[in-house]
PDB file of C-alpha atoms in Angstrom:
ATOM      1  CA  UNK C   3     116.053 -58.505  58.584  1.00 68.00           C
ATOM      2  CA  UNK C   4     116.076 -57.512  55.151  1.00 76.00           C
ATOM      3  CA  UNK C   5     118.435 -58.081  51.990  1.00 91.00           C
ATOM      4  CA  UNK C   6     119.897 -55.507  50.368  1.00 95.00           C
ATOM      5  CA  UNK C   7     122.607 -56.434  47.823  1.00 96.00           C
ATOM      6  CA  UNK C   8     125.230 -54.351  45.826  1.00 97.00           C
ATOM      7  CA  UNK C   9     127.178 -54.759  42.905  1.00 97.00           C
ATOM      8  CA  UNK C  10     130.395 -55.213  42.270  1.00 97.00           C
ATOM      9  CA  UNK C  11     131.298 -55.590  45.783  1.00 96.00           C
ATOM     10  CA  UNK C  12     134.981 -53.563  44.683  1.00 97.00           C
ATOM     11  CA  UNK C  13     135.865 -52.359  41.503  1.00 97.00           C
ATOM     12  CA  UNK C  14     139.121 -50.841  39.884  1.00 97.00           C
ATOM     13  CA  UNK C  15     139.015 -48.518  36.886  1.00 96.00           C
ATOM     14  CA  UNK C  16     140.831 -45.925  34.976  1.00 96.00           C
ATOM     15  CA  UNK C  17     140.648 -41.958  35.158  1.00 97.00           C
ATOM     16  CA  UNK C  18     137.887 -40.788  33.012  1.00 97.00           C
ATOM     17  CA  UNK C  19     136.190 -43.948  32.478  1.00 97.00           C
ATOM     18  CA  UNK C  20     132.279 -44.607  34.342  1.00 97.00           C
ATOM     19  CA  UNK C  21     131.580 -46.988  36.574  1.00 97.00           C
ATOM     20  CA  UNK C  22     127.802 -48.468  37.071  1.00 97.00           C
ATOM     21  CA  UNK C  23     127.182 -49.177  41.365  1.00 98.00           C
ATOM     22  CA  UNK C  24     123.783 -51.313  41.387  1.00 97.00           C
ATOM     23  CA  UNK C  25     121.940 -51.528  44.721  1.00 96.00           C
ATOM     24  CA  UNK C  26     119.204 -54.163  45.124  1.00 96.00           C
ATOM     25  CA  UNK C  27     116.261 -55.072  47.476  1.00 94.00           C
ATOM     26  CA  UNK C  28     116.086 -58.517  47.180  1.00 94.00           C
ATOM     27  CA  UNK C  29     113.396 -59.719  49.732  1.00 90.00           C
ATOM     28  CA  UNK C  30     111.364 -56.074  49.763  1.00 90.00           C
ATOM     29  CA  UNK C  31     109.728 -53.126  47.351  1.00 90.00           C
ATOM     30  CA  UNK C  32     112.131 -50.421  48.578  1.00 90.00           C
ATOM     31  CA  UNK C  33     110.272 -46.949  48.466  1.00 87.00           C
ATOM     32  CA  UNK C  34     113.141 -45.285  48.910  1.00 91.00           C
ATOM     33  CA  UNK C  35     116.859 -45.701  48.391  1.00 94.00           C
ATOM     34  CA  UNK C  36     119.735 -44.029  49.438  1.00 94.00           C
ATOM     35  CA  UNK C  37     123.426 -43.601  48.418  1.00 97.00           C
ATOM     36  CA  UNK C  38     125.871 -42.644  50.555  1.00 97.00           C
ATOM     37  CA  UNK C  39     129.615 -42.303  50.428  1.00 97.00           C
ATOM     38  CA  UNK C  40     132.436 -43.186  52.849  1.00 95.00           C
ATOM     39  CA  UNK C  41     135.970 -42.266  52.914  1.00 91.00           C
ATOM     40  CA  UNK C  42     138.728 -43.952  55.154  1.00 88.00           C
ATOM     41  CA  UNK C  43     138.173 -43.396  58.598  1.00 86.00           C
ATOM     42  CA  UNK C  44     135.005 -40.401  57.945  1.00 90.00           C
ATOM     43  CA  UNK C  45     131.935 -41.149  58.621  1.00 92.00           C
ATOM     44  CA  UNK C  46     128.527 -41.669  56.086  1.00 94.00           C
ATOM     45  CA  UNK C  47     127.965 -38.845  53.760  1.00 95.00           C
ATOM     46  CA  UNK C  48     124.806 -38.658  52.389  1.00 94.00           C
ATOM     47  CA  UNK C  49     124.953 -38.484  48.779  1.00 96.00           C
ATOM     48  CA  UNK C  50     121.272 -38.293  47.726  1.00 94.00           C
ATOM     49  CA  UNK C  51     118.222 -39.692  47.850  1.00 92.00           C
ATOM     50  CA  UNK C  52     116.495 -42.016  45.067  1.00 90.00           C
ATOM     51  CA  UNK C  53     112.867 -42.643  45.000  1.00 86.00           C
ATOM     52  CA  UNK C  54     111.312 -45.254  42.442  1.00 82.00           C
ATOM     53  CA  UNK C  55     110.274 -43.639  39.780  1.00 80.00           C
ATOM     54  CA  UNK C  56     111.134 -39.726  39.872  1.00 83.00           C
ATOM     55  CA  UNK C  57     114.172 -38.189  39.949  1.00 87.00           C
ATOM     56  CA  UNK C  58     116.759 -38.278  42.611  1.00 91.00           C
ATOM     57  CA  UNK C  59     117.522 -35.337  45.224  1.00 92.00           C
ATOM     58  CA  UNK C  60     120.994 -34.572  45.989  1.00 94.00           C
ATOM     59  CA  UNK C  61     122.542 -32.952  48.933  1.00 93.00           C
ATOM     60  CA  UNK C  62     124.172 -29.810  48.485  1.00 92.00           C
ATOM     61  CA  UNK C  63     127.853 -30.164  46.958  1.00 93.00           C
ATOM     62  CA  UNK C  64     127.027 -33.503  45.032  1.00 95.00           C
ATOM     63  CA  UNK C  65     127.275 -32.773  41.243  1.00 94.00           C
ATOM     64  CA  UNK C  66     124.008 -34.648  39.916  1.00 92.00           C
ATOM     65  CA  UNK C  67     126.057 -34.914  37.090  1.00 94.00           C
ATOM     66  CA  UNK C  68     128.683 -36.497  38.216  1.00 96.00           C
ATOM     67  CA  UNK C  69     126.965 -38.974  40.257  1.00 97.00           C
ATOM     68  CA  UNK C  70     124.271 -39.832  37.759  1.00 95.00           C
ATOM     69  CA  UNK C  71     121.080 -42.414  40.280  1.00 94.00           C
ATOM     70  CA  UNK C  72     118.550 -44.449  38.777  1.00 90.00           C
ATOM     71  CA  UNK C  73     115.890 -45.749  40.368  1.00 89.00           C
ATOM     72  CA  UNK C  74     113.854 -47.764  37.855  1.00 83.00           C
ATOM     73  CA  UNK C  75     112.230 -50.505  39.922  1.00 89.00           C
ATOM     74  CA  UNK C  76     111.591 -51.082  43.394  1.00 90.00           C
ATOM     75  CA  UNK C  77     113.921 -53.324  43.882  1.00 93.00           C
ATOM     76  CA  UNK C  78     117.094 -51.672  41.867  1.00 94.00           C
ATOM     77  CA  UNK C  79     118.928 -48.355  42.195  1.00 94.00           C
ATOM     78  CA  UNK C  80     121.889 -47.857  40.242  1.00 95.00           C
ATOM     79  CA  UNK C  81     124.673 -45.108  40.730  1.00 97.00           C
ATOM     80  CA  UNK C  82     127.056 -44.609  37.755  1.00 97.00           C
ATOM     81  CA  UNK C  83     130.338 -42.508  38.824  1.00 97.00           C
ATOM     82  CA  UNK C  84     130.532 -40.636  35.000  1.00 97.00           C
ATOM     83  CA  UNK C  85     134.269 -39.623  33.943  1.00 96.00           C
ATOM     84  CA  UNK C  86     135.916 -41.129  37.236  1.00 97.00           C
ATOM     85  CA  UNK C  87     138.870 -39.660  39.081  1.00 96.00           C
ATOM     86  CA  UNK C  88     141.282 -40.651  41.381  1.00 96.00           C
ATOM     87  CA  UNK C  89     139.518 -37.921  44.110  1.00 95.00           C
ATOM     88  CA  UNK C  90     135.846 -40.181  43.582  1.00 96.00           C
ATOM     89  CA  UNK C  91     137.995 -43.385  44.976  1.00 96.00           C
ATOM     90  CA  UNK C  92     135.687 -44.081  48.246  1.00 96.00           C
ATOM     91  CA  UNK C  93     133.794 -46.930  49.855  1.00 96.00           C
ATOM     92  CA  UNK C  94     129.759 -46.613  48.202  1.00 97.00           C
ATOM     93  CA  UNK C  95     126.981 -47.432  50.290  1.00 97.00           C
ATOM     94  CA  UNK C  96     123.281 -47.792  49.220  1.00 96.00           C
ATOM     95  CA  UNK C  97     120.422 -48.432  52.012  1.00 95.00           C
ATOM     96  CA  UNK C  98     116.509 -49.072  51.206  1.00 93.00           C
ATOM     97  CA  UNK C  99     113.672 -48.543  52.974  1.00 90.00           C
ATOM     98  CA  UNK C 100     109.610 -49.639  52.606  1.00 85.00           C
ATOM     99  CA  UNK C 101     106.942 -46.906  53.404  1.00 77.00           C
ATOM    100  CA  UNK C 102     108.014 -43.204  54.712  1.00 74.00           C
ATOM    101  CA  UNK C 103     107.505 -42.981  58.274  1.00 78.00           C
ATOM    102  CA  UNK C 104     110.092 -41.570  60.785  1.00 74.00           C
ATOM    103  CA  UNK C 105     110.432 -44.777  62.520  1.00 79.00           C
ATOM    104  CA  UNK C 106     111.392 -46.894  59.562  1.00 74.00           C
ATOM    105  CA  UNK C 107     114.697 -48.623  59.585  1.00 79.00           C
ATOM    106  CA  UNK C 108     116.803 -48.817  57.237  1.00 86.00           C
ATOM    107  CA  UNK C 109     118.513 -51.503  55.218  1.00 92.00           C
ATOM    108  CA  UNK C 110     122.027 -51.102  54.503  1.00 94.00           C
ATOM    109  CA  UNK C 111     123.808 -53.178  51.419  1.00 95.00           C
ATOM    110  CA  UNK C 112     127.462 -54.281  52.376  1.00 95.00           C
ATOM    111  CA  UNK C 113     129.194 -51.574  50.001  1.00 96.00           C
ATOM    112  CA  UNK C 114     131.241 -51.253  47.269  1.00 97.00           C
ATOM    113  CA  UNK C 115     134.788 -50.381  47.269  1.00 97.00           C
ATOM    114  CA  UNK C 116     135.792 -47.644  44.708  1.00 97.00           C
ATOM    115  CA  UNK C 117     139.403 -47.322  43.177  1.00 97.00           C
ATOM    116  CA  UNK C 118     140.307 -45.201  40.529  1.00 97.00           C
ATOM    117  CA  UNK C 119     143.665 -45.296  39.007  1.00 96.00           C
TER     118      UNK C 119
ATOM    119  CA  UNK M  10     126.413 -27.051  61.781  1.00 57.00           C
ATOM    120  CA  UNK M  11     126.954 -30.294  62.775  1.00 65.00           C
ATOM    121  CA  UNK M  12     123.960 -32.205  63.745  1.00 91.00           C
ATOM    122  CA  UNK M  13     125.235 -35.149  65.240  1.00 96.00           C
ATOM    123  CA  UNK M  14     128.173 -34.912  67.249  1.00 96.00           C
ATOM    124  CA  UNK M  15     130.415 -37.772  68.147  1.00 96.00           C
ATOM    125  CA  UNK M  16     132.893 -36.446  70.597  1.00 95.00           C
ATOM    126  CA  UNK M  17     135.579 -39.991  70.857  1.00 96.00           C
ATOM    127  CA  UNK M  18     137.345 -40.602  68.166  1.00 94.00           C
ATOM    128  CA  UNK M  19     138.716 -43.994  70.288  1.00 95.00           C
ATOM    129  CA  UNK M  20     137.398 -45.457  72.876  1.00 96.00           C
ATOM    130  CA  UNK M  21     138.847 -48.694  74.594  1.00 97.00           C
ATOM    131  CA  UNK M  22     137.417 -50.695  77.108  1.00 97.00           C
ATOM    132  CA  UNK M  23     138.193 -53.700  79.059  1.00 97.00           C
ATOM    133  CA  UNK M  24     136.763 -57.203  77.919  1.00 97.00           C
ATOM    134  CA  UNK M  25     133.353 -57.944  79.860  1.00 97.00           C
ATOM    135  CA  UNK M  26     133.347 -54.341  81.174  1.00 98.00           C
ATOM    136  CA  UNK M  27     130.652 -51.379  79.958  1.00 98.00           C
ATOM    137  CA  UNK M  28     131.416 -48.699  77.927  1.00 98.00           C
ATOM    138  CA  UNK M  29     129.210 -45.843  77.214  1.00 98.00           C
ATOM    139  CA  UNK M  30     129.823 -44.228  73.806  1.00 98.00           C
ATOM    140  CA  UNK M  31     128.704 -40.157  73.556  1.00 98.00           C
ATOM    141  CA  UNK M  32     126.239 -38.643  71.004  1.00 98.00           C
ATOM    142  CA  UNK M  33     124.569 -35.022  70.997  1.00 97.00           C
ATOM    143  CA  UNK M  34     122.863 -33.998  68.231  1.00 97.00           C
ATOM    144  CA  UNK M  35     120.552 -30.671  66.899  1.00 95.00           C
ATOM    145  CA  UNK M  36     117.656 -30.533  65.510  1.00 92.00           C
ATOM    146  CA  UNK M  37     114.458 -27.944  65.679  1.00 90.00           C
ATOM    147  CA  UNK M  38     112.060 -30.494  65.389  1.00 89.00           C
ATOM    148  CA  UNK M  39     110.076 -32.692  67.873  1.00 90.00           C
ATOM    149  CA  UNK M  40     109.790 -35.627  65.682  1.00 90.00           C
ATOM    150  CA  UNK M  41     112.629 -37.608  65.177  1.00 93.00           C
ATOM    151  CA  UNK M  42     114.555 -40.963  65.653  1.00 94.00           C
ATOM    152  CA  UNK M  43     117.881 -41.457  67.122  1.00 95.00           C
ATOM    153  CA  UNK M  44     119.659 -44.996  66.016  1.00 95.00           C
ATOM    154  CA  UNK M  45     123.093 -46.730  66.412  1.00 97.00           C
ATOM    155  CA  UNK M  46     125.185 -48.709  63.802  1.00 96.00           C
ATOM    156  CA  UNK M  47     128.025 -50.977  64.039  1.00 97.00           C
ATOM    157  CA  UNK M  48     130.359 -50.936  61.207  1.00 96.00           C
ATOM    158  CA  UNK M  49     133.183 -53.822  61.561  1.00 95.00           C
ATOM    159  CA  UNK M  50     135.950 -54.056  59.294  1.00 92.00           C
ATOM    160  CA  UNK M  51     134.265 -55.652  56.773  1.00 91.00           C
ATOM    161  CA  UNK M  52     132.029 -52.711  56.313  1.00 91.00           C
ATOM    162  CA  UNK M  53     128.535 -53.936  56.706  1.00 92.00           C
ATOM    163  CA  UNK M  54     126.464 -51.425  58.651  1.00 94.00           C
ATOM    164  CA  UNK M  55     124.699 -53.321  61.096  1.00 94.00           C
ATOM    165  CA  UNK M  56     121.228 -51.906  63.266  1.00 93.00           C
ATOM    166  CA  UNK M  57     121.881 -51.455  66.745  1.00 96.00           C
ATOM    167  CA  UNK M  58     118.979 -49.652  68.612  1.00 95.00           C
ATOM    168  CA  UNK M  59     116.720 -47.280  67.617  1.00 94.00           C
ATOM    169  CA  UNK M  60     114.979 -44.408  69.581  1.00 95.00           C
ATOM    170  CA  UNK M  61     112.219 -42.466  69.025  1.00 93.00           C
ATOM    171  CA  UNK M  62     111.895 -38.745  69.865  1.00 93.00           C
ATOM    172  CA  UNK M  63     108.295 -39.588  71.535  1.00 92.00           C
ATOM    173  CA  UNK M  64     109.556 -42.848  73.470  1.00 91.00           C
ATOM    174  CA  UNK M  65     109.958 -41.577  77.273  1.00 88.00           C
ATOM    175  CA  UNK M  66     111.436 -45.199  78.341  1.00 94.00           C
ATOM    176  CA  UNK M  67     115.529 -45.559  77.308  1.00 96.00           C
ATOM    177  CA  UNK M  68     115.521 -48.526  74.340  1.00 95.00           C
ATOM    178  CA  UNK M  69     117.206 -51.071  75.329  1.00 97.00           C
ATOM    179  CA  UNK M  70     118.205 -54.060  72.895  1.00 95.00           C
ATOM    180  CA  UNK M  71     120.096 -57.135  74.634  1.00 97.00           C
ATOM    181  CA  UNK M  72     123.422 -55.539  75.791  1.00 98.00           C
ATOM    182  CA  UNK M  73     122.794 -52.459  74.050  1.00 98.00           C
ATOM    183  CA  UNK M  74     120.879 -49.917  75.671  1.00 97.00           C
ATOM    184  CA  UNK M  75     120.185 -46.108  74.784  1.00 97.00           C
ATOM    185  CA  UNK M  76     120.386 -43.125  77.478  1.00 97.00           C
ATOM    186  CA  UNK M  77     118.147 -40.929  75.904  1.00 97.00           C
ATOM    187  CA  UNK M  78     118.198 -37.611  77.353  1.00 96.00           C
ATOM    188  CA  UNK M  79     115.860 -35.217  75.281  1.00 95.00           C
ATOM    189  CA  UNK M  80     116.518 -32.134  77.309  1.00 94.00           C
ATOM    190  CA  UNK M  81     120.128 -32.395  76.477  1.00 95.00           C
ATOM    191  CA  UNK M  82     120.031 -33.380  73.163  1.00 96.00           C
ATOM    192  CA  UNK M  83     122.217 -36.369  74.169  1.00 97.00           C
ATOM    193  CA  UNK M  84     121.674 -40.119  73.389  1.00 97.00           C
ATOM    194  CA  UNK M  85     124.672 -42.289  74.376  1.00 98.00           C
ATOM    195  CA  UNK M  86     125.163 -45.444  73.970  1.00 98.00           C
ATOM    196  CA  UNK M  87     125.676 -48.255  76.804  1.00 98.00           C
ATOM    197  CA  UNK M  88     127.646 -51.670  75.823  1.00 98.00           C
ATOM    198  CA  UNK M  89     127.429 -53.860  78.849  1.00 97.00           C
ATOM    199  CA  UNK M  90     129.479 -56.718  79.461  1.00 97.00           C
ATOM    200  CA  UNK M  91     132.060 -56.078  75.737  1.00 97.00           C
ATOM    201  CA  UNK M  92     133.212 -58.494  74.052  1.00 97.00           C
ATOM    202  CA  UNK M  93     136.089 -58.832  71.679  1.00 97.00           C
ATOM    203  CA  UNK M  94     133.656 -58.794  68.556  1.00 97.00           C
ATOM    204  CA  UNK M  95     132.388 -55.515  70.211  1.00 98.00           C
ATOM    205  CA  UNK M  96     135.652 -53.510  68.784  1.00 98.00           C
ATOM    206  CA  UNK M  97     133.932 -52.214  65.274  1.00 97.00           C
ATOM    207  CA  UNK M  98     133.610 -48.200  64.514  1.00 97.00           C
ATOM    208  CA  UNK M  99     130.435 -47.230  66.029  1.00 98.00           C
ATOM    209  CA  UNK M 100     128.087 -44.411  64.535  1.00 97.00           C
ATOM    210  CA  UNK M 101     124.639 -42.541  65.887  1.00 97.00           C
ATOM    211  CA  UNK M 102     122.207 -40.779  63.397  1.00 96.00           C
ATOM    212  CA  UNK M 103     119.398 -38.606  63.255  1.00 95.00           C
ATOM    213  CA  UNK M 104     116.484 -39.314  60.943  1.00 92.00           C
ATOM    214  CA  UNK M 105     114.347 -36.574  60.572  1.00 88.00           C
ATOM    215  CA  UNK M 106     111.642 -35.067  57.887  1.00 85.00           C
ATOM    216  CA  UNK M 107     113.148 -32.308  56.069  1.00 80.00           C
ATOM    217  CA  UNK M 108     110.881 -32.390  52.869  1.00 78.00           C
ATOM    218  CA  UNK M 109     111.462 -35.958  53.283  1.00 81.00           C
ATOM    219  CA  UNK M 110     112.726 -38.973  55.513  1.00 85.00           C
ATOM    220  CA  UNK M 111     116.510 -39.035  55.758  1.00 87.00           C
ATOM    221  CA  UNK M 112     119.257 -40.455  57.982  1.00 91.00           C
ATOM    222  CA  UNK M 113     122.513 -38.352  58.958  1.00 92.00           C
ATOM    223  CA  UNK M 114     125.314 -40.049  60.748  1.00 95.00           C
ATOM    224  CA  UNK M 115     127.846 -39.134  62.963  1.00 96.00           C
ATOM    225  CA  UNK M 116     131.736 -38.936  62.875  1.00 95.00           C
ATOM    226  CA  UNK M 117     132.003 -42.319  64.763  1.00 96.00           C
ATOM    227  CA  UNK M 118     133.799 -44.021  67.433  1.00 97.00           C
ATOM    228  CA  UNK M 119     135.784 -46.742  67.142  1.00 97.00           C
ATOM    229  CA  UNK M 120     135.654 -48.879  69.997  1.00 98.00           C
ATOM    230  CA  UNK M 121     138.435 -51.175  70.950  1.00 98.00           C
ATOM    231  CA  UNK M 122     137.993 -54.004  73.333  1.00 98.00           C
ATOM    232  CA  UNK M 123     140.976 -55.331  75.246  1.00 96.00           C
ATOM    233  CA  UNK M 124     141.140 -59.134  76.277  1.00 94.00           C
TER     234      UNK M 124
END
């Protein structure tokens, strides 16, 4: 199947500082990305949805600016976590797709790890 | 409203046994798919089986297969013959067009196998 890659696979950072989440398509142009968010033992929260090019749409309760997506390429998506807090700490998923059809599947990258201190 | 409903939290099952695990889910639309994910420890989300709302035959994938029941709004998952790497939190979603394609999970089930 196909790659999807994320960096930093965990990262650790202060209250208040921002952290930059990139998500990459490495063997695909992804149409569409997605972010989602995962605490311990919940399931995958949609966080919003990033299309190359235009600007992302967030689900209702996610502060856009907050959770600031870029989705310059077709390949990259980046999520920057602006003025961190401890409450933000979570597990960060990104999945990519090609094409918009109901039956597409998506890729999932393997996640980041979020701790804020 | 929930629109995927997981009702296990836990599930165990006995090592080369089957083991179905429960979704319902809600939607107004006839066009959708159904899929399952495996998420280990590690985290990865790893495709399953996918389902589509049109497909009238059950999807079956190896020793995964899909009990699609449209009229219910129910599409459980069958593990056949577990295996030890089987015990992983297991999660069904709905993708759907709602002004665009998107994918919401379910709560999950974590499976545990027992050798």
């Amino acid at each position: 199947g196909a790659v999807v890659s994320q960096h930093p696979s965990w990262v650790i950072c202060k209250s208040g500082t921002s952290v930059k989440i990139e998500c990459r398509s490495l063997d695909f142009q992804a149409t569409t990305m997605f972010w989602y968010r995962q605490f311990p033992k919940q399931s995958l929260m949609l966080m919003a949805t990033s299309n190359e090019g235009s600007k992302a749409t967030y689900e209702q309760g996610v502060e856009k600016d907050k959770f600031l997506i870029n989705h310059a390429s077709l390949t990259l998506s980046t999520l920057t976590v602006t003025s961190a807090h401890p409450e933000d700490s979570s597990f960060y998923i990104c999945s990519a797709e090609q094409g918009a059809t109901l039956y597409n599947e998506q890729f999932f990258g393997p996640g980041t790890r979020l701790t804020v201190l | 409203a929930q629109k995927i409903t997981q009702t296990q939290p836990g599930m165990f099952v006995q090592e080369k046994e089957a083991v179905t695990l429960d979704c319902t889910y809600d939607t107004s639309d006839q066009s959708y798919g159904l899929f399952w994910y495996k998420q280990p420890s590690s985290g990865e989300m790893i495709f399953l089986i996918y389902q589509g709302s049109y497909d009238e035959q059950n999807a079956t994938e190896g020793r995964y297969s899909l009990n699609f029941q449209k009229a219910r709004k129910s599409a459980n998952l069958v593990i056949s013959a577990s295996q030890l790497g089987d015990s992983a939190m297991y999660f069904c979603a709905m993708r759907e067009n709602t002004g665009g394609f998107k994918t919401i999970f379910g709560a999950g089930t974590r499976l545990f196998v027992k050798a």
